[in-house]
């Protein structure tokens, strides 16, 4: 018998190990997994800098090549998001086994109340339930009611519960238990069972998974994480865009006022100086100046010529004591083209012809011949007066041309300064106008982004509630194989130990 027991020991050890593993697999509380997948959109404003940093040798070791995906993973696992999930879902209150929703709906009103203990609901006669609160640390805290029925609300410190027990059809009511866990332990367990990682190297997809014995709560945790994270991103983006839009509106208004002042200054300068197109106006003034100068020079030449002619005729008239010398004025081209002189010359010619004809018939002392001679002399003196008046007209015209030239000289002398002032005012207006248009464009883009609020993160797969027959842990067939391997390993080890201790 001793020999048989000795040889059966390895088999017994291996079988015992196998049965222990399988028993633990059957009795352990299963955990269910809920998974979500999100995609982080490219950020055009930082992609260029990120690519440049990634291209630096050794940037990965220094942490310079990390993109926004890793930053978003850090935000997802931040204390801000995790605490919001804990408070929203009241994860400090759990059911030791089973789903918490089958006992009560729970809300946390005062997160600062950190309880450690258990709350038991025991069915009594009449459909009521007795409430028993037991805390690890001595406390005067007590539930708001000692008994309650389904649908009642119970308050324990800052935690509110709506009691709603659920049982399978035909199942008798049995005591229900809820466990209060300190907040730090809940956070540690949440971090331990939460997995947030990049799906693949270089991918912009983030996989979020959470394992828990409460399959509904597992899906709620992932869903709540996404909601809190997206809310945080939306608030941050709206806040940034809102402050940017407000600052841009202020800058646009200031730029508009400055532009209006520059336009008004340019308008006043144009009205005062008369400058509209300085280059063309300056060219026109120079052309006008040249034309007037040429006309003045021609008038001066003509004035000197007429003055010389008058002086010559006056001298001859003084020597001969006869006005016939003034007939020489008619030989001057400008005077000859004068209509009045032409009329006088025509009259003079007619009178000369008449006198020649009458001299053949009458004596020189006749009254008619004397009248003709007097009329001829009067016309000759008229030629002298017209010559003098023509000279005076030329002088007046020369003075007018000189005054016009002096005016243009003054305008041309001031033109460079006026043009520089005009150019400076025009430049100021153009610069302000370009800045105003640029700010307007940026404001419209910011307002459009603020209106559309394009999310940087897009949800690809939403979390779902796992099937009751599909736990993430334990996997029966996997544990069966592991139990067989472990049993064989233990049996082999025991057999080897027996051989080493068997007496020779």
Coordinates of C-alpha atoms in Angstrom, one line a residue:
X1 CA 0.0 0.0 0.0
X2 CA 2.8 2.3 0.8
X3 CA 4.3 1.7 -2.7
X4 CA 1.0 2.4 -4.3
X5 CA 0.5 5.7 -2.4
X6 CA 4.1 6.6 -3.3
X7 CA 3.4 6.2 -7.0
X8 CA 0.0 7.8 -6.9
X9 CA 1.3 11.0 -5.2
X10 CA 2.4 12.8 -8.5
X11 CA -1.0 12.0 -10.1
X12 CA -2.8 13.2 -7.0
X13 CA -0.8 16.4 -6.8
X14 CA -1.3 17.2 -10.5
X15 CA -5.0 16.4 -10.3
X16 CA -5.4 18.5 -7.2
X17 CA -3.7 21.4 -8.8
X18 CA -6.0 21.0 -11.9
X19 CA -9.1 20.9 -9.8
X20 CA -8.0 23.9 -7.7
X21 CA -7.5 26.0 -10.8
X22 CA -10.8 25.0 -12.3
X23 CA -12.6 25.5 -9.1
X24 CA -11.1 29.0 -8.8
X25 CA -12.1 29.7 -12.4
X26 CA -15.7 28.7 -11.7
X27 CA -16.0 30.5 -8.4
X28 CA -14.1 33.8 -9.2
X29 CA -16.2 36.8 -10.0
X30 CA -16.1 37.4 -13.8
X31 CA -15.0 40.7 -15.2
X32 CA -16.4 42.2 -18.4
X33 CA -14.7 44.6 -20.7
X34 CA -16.1 47.6 -22.5
X35 CA -14.1 49.2 -25.3
X36 CA -14.3 52.5 -27.2
X37 CA -12.2 53.8 -30.1
X38 CA -11.6 57.5 -30.8
X39 CA -9.6 59.3 -33.5
X40 CA -7.6 62.4 -32.8
X41 CA -7.8 64.9 -35.7
X42 CA -4.8 66.6 -37.1
X43 CA -4.1 70.0 -35.7
X44 CA -3.0 72.2 -38.7
X45 CA -1.6 74.9 -36.4
X46 CA 0.9 72.5 -34.8
X47 CA 1.5 69.8 -37.4
X48 CA 4.5 71.6 -38.9
X49 CA 6.2 72.2 -35.6
X50 CA 5.5 68.6 -34.6
X51 CA 7.0 67.2 -37.8
X52 CA 10.0 69.4 -37.5
X53 CA 10.7 68.2 -33.9
X54 CA 10.1 64.6 -34.9
X55 CA 12.8 65.0 -37.6
X56 CA 15.5 66.0 -35.0
X57 CA 17.8 63.1 -34.2
X58 CA 17.3 61.9 -30.6
X59 CA 14.1 63.9 -30.3
X60 CA 12.2 60.8 -29.1
X61 CA 14.6 60.3 -26.2
X62 CA 14.1 63.9 -25.1
X63 CA 10.3 63.6 -25.5
X64 CA 10.2 66.3 -28.3
X65 CA 8.6 64.0 -30.9
X66 CA 5.5 63.4 -29.0
X67 CA 2.4 64.4 -30.9
X68 CA -1.0 65.4 -29.7
X69 CA -2.2 61.8 -29.5
X70 CA 0.0 61.2 -26.5
X71 CA -1.1 64.5 -25.0
X72 CA -4.8 63.4 -25.4
X73 CA -4.0 60.1 -23.8
X74 CA -2.6 62.0 -20.8
X75 CA -5.8 64.1 -20.7
X76 CA -8.0 61.0 -20.8
X77 CA -6.2 59.5 -17.8
X78 CA -5.9 62.7 -15.9
X79 CA -7.2 63.2 -12.4
X80 CA -9.7 65.7 -13.7
X81 CA -11.4 63.2 -15.9
X82 CA -11.1 60.2 -13.5
X83 CA -12.5 62.2 -10.6
X84 CA -15.4 63.4 -12.8
X85 CA -16.2 59.8 -13.7
X86 CA -16.0 58.7 -10.0
X87 CA -18.3 61.4 -8.9
X88 CA -20.8 61.2 -11.8
X89 CA -21.2 57.4 -11.6
X90 CA -20.8 57.2 -7.8
X91 CA -18.1 54.6 -8.1
X92 CA -17.4 54.8 -4.3
X93 CA -20.5 52.7 -3.9
X94 CA -20.3 49.2 -5.3
X95 CA -22.0 45.9 -5.1
X96 CA -19.6 43.1 -4.0
X97 CA -21.1 40.7 -6.5
X98 CA -23.5 41.4 -9.3
X99 CA -24.7 44.5 -10.9
X100 CA -25.3 47.6 -8.8
X101 CA -28.2 48.7 -10.9
X102 CA -30.2 45.7 -9.5
X103 CA -30.1 47.3 -6.1
X104 CA -30.3 51.0 -6.4
X105 CA -29.7 54.1 -8.5
X106 CA -27.0 56.1 -6.8
X107 CA -25.9 59.8 -7.0
X108 CA -23.2 61.6 -5.1
X109 CA -24.1 65.1 -3.9
X110 CA -21.1 65.7 -1.6
X111 CA -17.9 64.1 -3.0
X112 CA -16.0 65.2 0.0
X113 CA -17.8 62.6 2.2
X114 CA -15.4 59.6 2.1
X115 CA -17.1 56.5 3.6
X116 CA -15.6 53.1 4.2
X117 CA -18.1 50.4 5.2
X118 CA -21.1 48.5 3.9
X119 CA -24.8 49.0 3.7
X120 CA -27.1 46.0 4.0
X121 CA -30.8 45.8 3.0
X122 CA -32.6 42.9 4.6
X123 CA -36.2 42.0 3.5
X124 CA -38.8 41.9 6.3
X125 CA -42.5 41.2 6.5
X126 CA -44.8 43.4 4.6
X127 CA -42.5 44.1 1.7
X128 CA -40.3 46.5 3.6
X129 CA -36.5 46.4 3.9
X130 CA -34.4 47.0 7.0
X131 CA -31.4 49.2 6.5
X132 CA -28.1 48.5 8.3
X133 CA -25.1 50.7 7.9
X134 CA -21.7 49.6 9.3
X135 CA -18.6 51.8 8.9
X136 CA -15.0 50.7 9.5
X137 CA -14.3 53.9 11.4
X138 CA -16.6 54.9 14.3
X139 CA -19.0 57.6 13.1
X140 CA -22.2 59.2 14.1
X141 CA -23.3 59.0 10.5
X142 CA -26.6 57.2 10.0
X143 CA -28.9 56.5 7.1
X144 CA -31.9 58.8 6.7
X145 CA -34.3 55.9 7.2
X146 CA -34.2 52.6 9.1
X147 CA -36.7 50.9 6.8
X148 CA -37.9 51.5 3.3
X149 CA -39.7 50.0 0.4
X150 CA -38.9 49.7 -3.2
X151 CA -38.8 53.2 -4.8
X152 CA -37.9 55.1 -1.7
X153 CA -34.9 57.4 -1.5
X154 CA -32.2 56.9 1.1
X155 CA -29.4 59.4 2.0
X156 CA -26.2 58.3 3.7
X157 CA -24.0 61.4 4.2
X158 CA -23.5 63.0 0.8
X159 CA -24.7 59.9 -1.1
X160 CA -28.3 59.5 -2.3
X161 CA -29.8 56.2 -3.2
X162 CA -33.1 55.3 -4.9
X163 CA -33.8 51.8 -3.7
X164 CA -35.0 49.7 -6.6
X165 CA -34.3 45.9 -6.0
X166 CA -34.6 43.6 -8.9
X167 CA -34.8 39.8 -8.8
X168 CA -35.3 37.1 -11.3
X169 CA -39.0 35.9 -11.8
X170 CA -39.9 33.5 -9.1
X171 CA -36.8 34.4 -7.0
X172 CA -37.4 35.1 -3.4
X173 CA -36.0 38.4 -2.0
X174 CA -32.7 38.0 -0.3
X175 CA -30.4 40.4 1.5
X176 CA -28.7 43.0 -0.7
X177 CA -25.4 44.6 0.1
X178 CA -23.6 47.7 -1.1
X179 CA -20.0 48.5 -0.3
X180 CA -18.6 52.0 0.4
X181 CA -15.0 52.4 -0.6
X182 CA -12.6 55.3 0.1
X183 CA -12.1 57.5 -2.9
X184 CA -8.3 56.9 -3.2
X185 CA -8.9 53.1 -3.4
X186 CA -11.5 53.6 -6.1
X187 CA -9.1 55.8 -8.1
X188 CA -6.3 53.2 -7.8
X189 CA -8.6 50.4 -8.9
X190 CA -9.9 52.5 -11.8
X191 CA -6.4 53.3 -13.0
X192 CA -5.4 49.6 -12.6
X193 CA -8.3 48.3 -14.6
X194 CA -8.3 51.1 -17.2
X195 CA -6.3 50.8 -20.4
X196 CA -5.8 53.8 -22.6
X197 CA -3.3 53.4 -25.4
X198 CA -2.5 54.2 -29.0
X199 CA -4.0 51.4 -31.1
X200 CA -1.0 51.0 -33.3
X201 CA 2.4 52.7 -33.6
X202 CA 2.0 55.9 -35.7
X203 CA -1.8 55.6 -35.6
X204 CA -4.1 58.5 -34.5
X205 CA -6.6 56.0 -33.0
X206 CA -6.8 55.7 -29.2
X207 CA -8.3 52.5 -27.7
X208 CA -10.0 52.9 -24.3
X209 CA -11.0 49.7 -22.4
X210 CA -12.2 49.1 -18.8
X211 CA -12.7 45.8 -17.0
X212 CA -15.2 45.4 -14.2
X213 CA -17.4 42.8 -12.6
X214 CA -20.5 45.0 -13.4
X215 CA -20.8 44.9 -17.1
X216 CA -23.2 47.8 -17.3
X217 CA -21.0 49.9 -15.1
X218 CA -18.0 49.0 -17.2
X219 CA -19.7 50.5 -20.3
X220 CA -20.9 53.5 -18.3
X221 CA -17.3 54.2 -17.1
X222 CA -15.9 54.3 -20.7
X223 CA -18.9 56.3 -21.9
X224 CA -18.6 58.8 -19.1
X225 CA -14.9 59.1 -19.7
X226 CA -15.5 60.0 -23.3
X227 CA -18.3 62.5 -22.3
X228 CA -16.1 64.2 -19.7
X229 CA -13.1 64.3 -22.1
X230 CA -15.1 65.7 -25.0
X231 CA -16.8 68.2 -22.8
X232 CA -13.4 69.4 -21.5
X233 CA -12.0 69.6 -25.1
X234 CA -15.2 71.5 -26.2
X235 CA -15.0 73.9 -23.3
X236 CA -11.3 74.6 -23.8
X237 CA -11.8 75.1 -27.6
X238 CA -14.8 77.3 -27.1
X239 CA -13.0 79.3 -24.4
X240 CA -9.9 79.7 -26.6
X241 CA -12.0 80.6 -29.7
X242 CA -14.2 82.9 -27.7
X243 CA -11.3 84.9 -26.2
X244 CA -9.6 85.0 -29.6
X245 CA -12.8 86.2 -31.3
X246 CA -13.3 88.9 -28.6
X247 CA -9.7 90.1 -29.0
X248 CA -10.0 90.1 -32.7
X249 CA -13.3 92.1 -32.5
X250 CA -11.5 94.7 -30.3
X251 CA -8.6 94.9 -32.7
X252 CA -10.9 95.2 -35.7
X253 CA -12.8 98.1 -34.1
X254 CA -9.6 99.9 -33.2
X255 CA -8.3 99.3 -36.7
X256 CA -11.5 100.6 -38.2
X257 CA -11.3 103.8 -36.1
X258 CA -7.7 104.3 -37.2
X259 CA -8.5 103.6 -40.8
X260 CA -11.4 106.1 -40.7
X261 CA -9.1 108.8 -39.3
X262 CA -6.5 108.1 -41.9
X263 CA -9.1 108.3 -44.7
X264 CA -10.4 111.6 -43.3
X265 CA -6.8 113.0 -43.1
X266 CA -6.1 112.0 -46.7
X267 CA -9.4 113.6 -47.8
X268 CA -8.6 116.9 -46.1
X269 CA -5.1 116.9 -47.5
X270 CA -6.5 116.3 -51.0
X271 CA -9.1 119.1 -50.6
X272 CA -6.4 121.5 -49.3
X273 CA -3.7 120.7 -51.8
X274 CA -5.8 119.6 -54.8
X275 CA -3.7 116.5 -55.2
X276 CA -5.5 113.5 -56.6
X277 CA -2.9 111.9 -58.8
X278 CA 0.4 113.7 -57.9
X279 CA 2.5 112.3 -60.8
X280 CA 0.0 113.2 -63.5
X281 CA -0.8 116.5 -61.9
X282 CA 2.9 117.4 -61.6
X283 CA 3.5 116.4 -65.3
X284 CA 0.5 118.5 -66.3
X285 CA 1.9 121.5 -64.3
X286 CA 5.3 121.2 -65.9
X287 CA 3.7 121.1 -69.4
X288 CA 1.6 124.1 -68.6
X289 CA 4.6 125.9 -67.2
X290 CA 6.6 125.2 -70.3
X291 CA 3.8 126.3 -72.6
X292 CA 3.3 129.6 -70.6
X293 CA 7.0 130.2 -70.6
X294 CA 7.2 129.7 -74.3
X295 CA 4.2 132.0 -74.8
X296 CA 5.8 134.6 -72.5
X297 CA 9.1 134.5 -74.4
X298 CA 7.2 134.9 -77.7
X299 CA 5.2 137.9 -76.3
X300 CA 8.5 139.5 -75.1
X301 CA 10.0 139.1 -78.5
X302 CA 6.9 140.6 -80.1
X303 CA 6.8 143.4 -77.6
X304 CA 10.4 144.4 -78.3
X305 CA 9.8 144.2 -82.1
X306 CA 6.6 146.3 -81.9
X307 CA 8.3 148.8 -79.5
X308 CA 11.2 149.1 -81.9
X309 CA 8.8 149.5 -84.9
X310 CA 6.9 152.3 -83.0
X311 CA 10.1 154.0 -82.0
X312 CA 11.3 153.9 -85.6
X313 CA 8.0 155.3 -87.0
X314 CA 7.9 158.0 -84.3
X315 CA 11.4 159.0 -85.2
X316 CA 10.6 159.2 -88.9
X317 CA 7.3 161.0 -88.3
X318 CA 9.2 163.5 -86.2
X319 CA 11.8 164.1 -88.9
X320 CA 9.2 164.4 -91.8
X321 CA 6.6 166.0 -89.6
X322 CA 4.1 163.8 -91.5
X323 CA 1.9 161.0 -90.2
X324 CA 2.6 159.0 -93.3
X325 CA 5.5 157.3 -91.5
X326 CA 2.9 155.4 -89.4
X327 CA 1.9 153.5 -92.5
X328 CA 5.1 151.5 -92.0
X329 CA 3.3 149.8 -89.0
X330 CA 1.1 148.0 -91.4
X331 CA 4.1 146.2 -92.8
X332 CA 4.6 144.4 -89.4
X333 CA 3.2 140.8 -89.8
X334 CA 1.3 140.8 -86.5
X335 CA -0.3 144.2 -87.1
X336 CA -1.1 143.3 -90.7
X337 CA -3.1 140.3 -89.5
X338 CA -5.1 142.6 -87.1
X339 CA -8.6 143.1 -88.5
X340 CA -8.9 146.7 -87.3
X341 CA -5.6 147.6 -89.1
X342 CA -6.8 145.8 -92.2
X343 CA -10.0 147.9 -92.2
X344 CA -8.0 151.1 -91.7
X345 CA -5.6 150.1 -94.5
X346 CA -8.5 149.3 -96.8
X347 CA -10.1 152.7 -96.0
X348 CA -6.7 154.4 -96.5
X349 CA -6.3 152.7 -99.9
X350 CA -9.8 153.8 -100.9
X351 CA -9.2 157.4 -99.9
X352 CA -5.8 157.4 -101.6
X353 CA -7.4 156.2 -104.8
X354 CA -10.2 158.7 -104.5
X355 CA -7.8 161.6 -103.9
X356 CA -5.7 160.5 -107.0
X357 CA -8.8 160.6 -109.1
X358 CA -10.0 163.9 -107.8
X359 CA -6.6 165.6 -108.2
X360 CA -7.0 165.2 -112.0
X361 CA -10.1 167.2 -111.9
X362 CA -9.6 169.6 -109.0
X363 CA -7.0 172.0 -107.8
X364 CA -4.9 171.0 -104.8
X365 CA -6.5 173.8 -102.7
X366 CA -10.0 172.6 -103.3
X367 CA -12.1 171.8 -100.3
X368 CA -12.7 168.2 -101.3
X369 CA -9.0 167.4 -101.6
X370 CA -8.4 169.0 -98.3
X371 CA -11.0 166.9 -96.7
X372 CA -9.5 163.7 -98.3
X373 CA -6.1 164.7 -97.1
X374 CA -7.4 165.3 -93.6
X375 CA -9.2 162.0 -93.5
X376 CA -6.0 160.2 -94.7
X377 CA -4.0 161.9 -92.0
X378 CA -6.5 160.9 -89.4
X379 CA -6.4 157.3 -90.5
X380 CA -2.6 157.4 -90.4
X381 CA -2.8 158.7 -86.8
X382 CA -5.2 155.9 -86.0
X383 CA -2.6 153.5 -87.2
X384 CA -0.2 155.0 -84.7
X385 CA -2.8 154.7 -81.9
X386 CA -3.5 151.1 -82.8
X387 CA 0.2 150.3 -82.8
X388 CA 0.6 151.9 -79.4
X389 CA -2.5 150.0 -78.1
X390 CA -1.2 146.8 -79.5
X391 CA 2.1 147.3 -77.7
X392 CA 0.2 148.0 -74.5
X393 CA -1.9 144.8 -75.0
X394 CA 1.3 142.8 -75.5
X395 CA 2.6 144.3 -72.3
X396 CA -0.6 143.4 -70.4
X397 CA -0.5 139.9 -71.8
X398 CA 3.2 139.6 -70.8
X399 CA 2.4 140.6 -67.2
X400 CA -0.5 138.1 -67.1
X401 CA 1.8 135.3 -68.3
X402 CA 4.4 136.3 -65.8
X403 CA 1.9 136.2 -63.0
X404 CA 0.7 132.8 -64.1
X405 CA 4.2 131.5 -64.3
X406 CA 5.0 132.8 -60.8
X407 CA 1.9 131.0 -59.5
X408 CA 3.0 127.8 -61.2
X409 CA 6.5 128.3 -59.8
X410 CA 5.0 128.5 -56.3
X411 CA 2.9 125.5 -56.8
X412 CA 5.8 123.5 -58.2
X413 CA 8.0 124.6 -55.3
X414 CA 5.4 123.3 -52.8
X415 CA 4.6 120.2 -54.8
X416 CA 7.4 117.9 -53.5
X417 CA 6.3 118.6 -49.9
X418 CA 2.7 118.2 -50.7
X419 CA 3.4 115.0 -52.6
X420 CA 5.4 113.6 -49.7
X421 CA 2.6 114.4 -47.3
X422 CA 0.1 112.8 -49.7
X423 CA 2.3 109.7 -50.2
X424 CA 2.7 109.4 -46.4
X425 CA -1.1 109.7 -45.8
X426 CA -1.8 107.3 -48.6
X427 CA 0.7 104.8 -47.3
X428 CA -0.9 105.0 -43.8
X429 CA -4.3 104.4 -45.2
X430 CA -3.1 101.5 -47.3
X431 CA -1.3 99.9 -44.4
X432 CA -4.3 100.3 -42.1
X433 CA -6.7 99.0 -44.8
X434 CA -4.6 95.9 -45.3
X435 CA -4.4 95.3 -41.6
X436 CA -8.1 95.8 -41.3
X437 CA -8.9 93.3 -44.1
X438 CA -6.5 90.8 -42.5
X439 CA -8.1 91.1 -39.1
X440 CA -11.6 90.8 -40.6
X441 CA -10.5 87.6 -42.4
X442 CA -9.1 86.1 -39.2
X443 CA -12.3 87.2 -37.3
X444 CA -14.5 85.5 -39.9
X445 CA -12.5 82.3 -39.7
X446 CA -12.6 82.3 -35.9
X447 CA -16.3 83.0 -35.8
X448 CA -16.9 80.2 -38.4
X449 CA -14.8 77.7 -36.3
X450 CA -16.6 78.9 -33.2
X451 CA -20.0 78.4 -34.9
X452 CA -19.1 75.0 -36.3
X453 CA -17.0 73.9 -33.3
X454 CA -15.3 71.2 -35.2
X455 CA -14.2 68.6 -32.6
X456 CA -10.6 67.6 -32.5
X457 CA -11.6 64.1 -31.4
X458 CA -14.0 61.9 -33.3
X459 CA -15.6 58.8 -31.7
X460 CA -15.1 55.8 -34.0
X461 CA -16.6 53.0 -31.8
X462 CA -18.9 53.7 -28.8
X463 CA -18.7 51.5 -25.7
X464 CA -21.2 48.6 -25.5
X465 CA -22.4 46.4 -22.7
X466 CA -20.7 43.0 -22.8
X467 CA -22.8 39.9 -23.1
X468 CA -23.2 37.9 -19.8
X469 CA -21.7 34.8 -21.4
X470 CA -18.7 36.7 -22.8
X471 CA -16.5 37.8 -19.8
X472 CA -13.1 39.1 -20.4
X473 CA -11.9 37.2 -17.3
X474 CA -11.8 34.3 -16.7
X475 CA -11.8 32.5 -20.0
X476 CA -12.9 28.9 -19.2
X477 CA -11.1 27.2 -22.1
X478 CA -7.9 29.2 -21.6
X479 CA -7.9 28.4 -17.9
X480 CA -8.6 24.7 -18.7
X481 CA -5.5 24.5 -20.8
X482 CA -3.5 26.4 -18.1
X483 CA -4.9 24.1 -15.5
X484 CA -3.8 21.0 -17.5
X485 CA -0.4 22.5 -18.0
X486 CA 0.0 23.5 -14.4
X487 CA -1.3 20.0 -13.2
X488 CA 1.2 18.2 -15.5
X489 CA 4.0 20.5 -14.3
X490 CA 3.2 19.9 -10.6
X491 CA 2.8 16.1 -11.1
X492 CA 6.1 16.0 -13.0
X493 CA 7.8 18.1 -10.3
X494 CA 6.5 15.8 -7.6
X495 CA 7.6 12.7 -9.5
X496 CA 11.1 14.1 -10.0
X497 CA 11.3 14.9 -6.3
X498 CA 10.3 11.3 -5.5
X499 CA 13.0 9.9 -7.6
X500 CA 15.6 12.1 -6.1
X501 CA 14.6 11.1 -2.6
X502 CA 14.1 7.3 -3.3
X503 CA 16.7 5.2 -1.6
X504 CA 19.2 3.4 -3.8

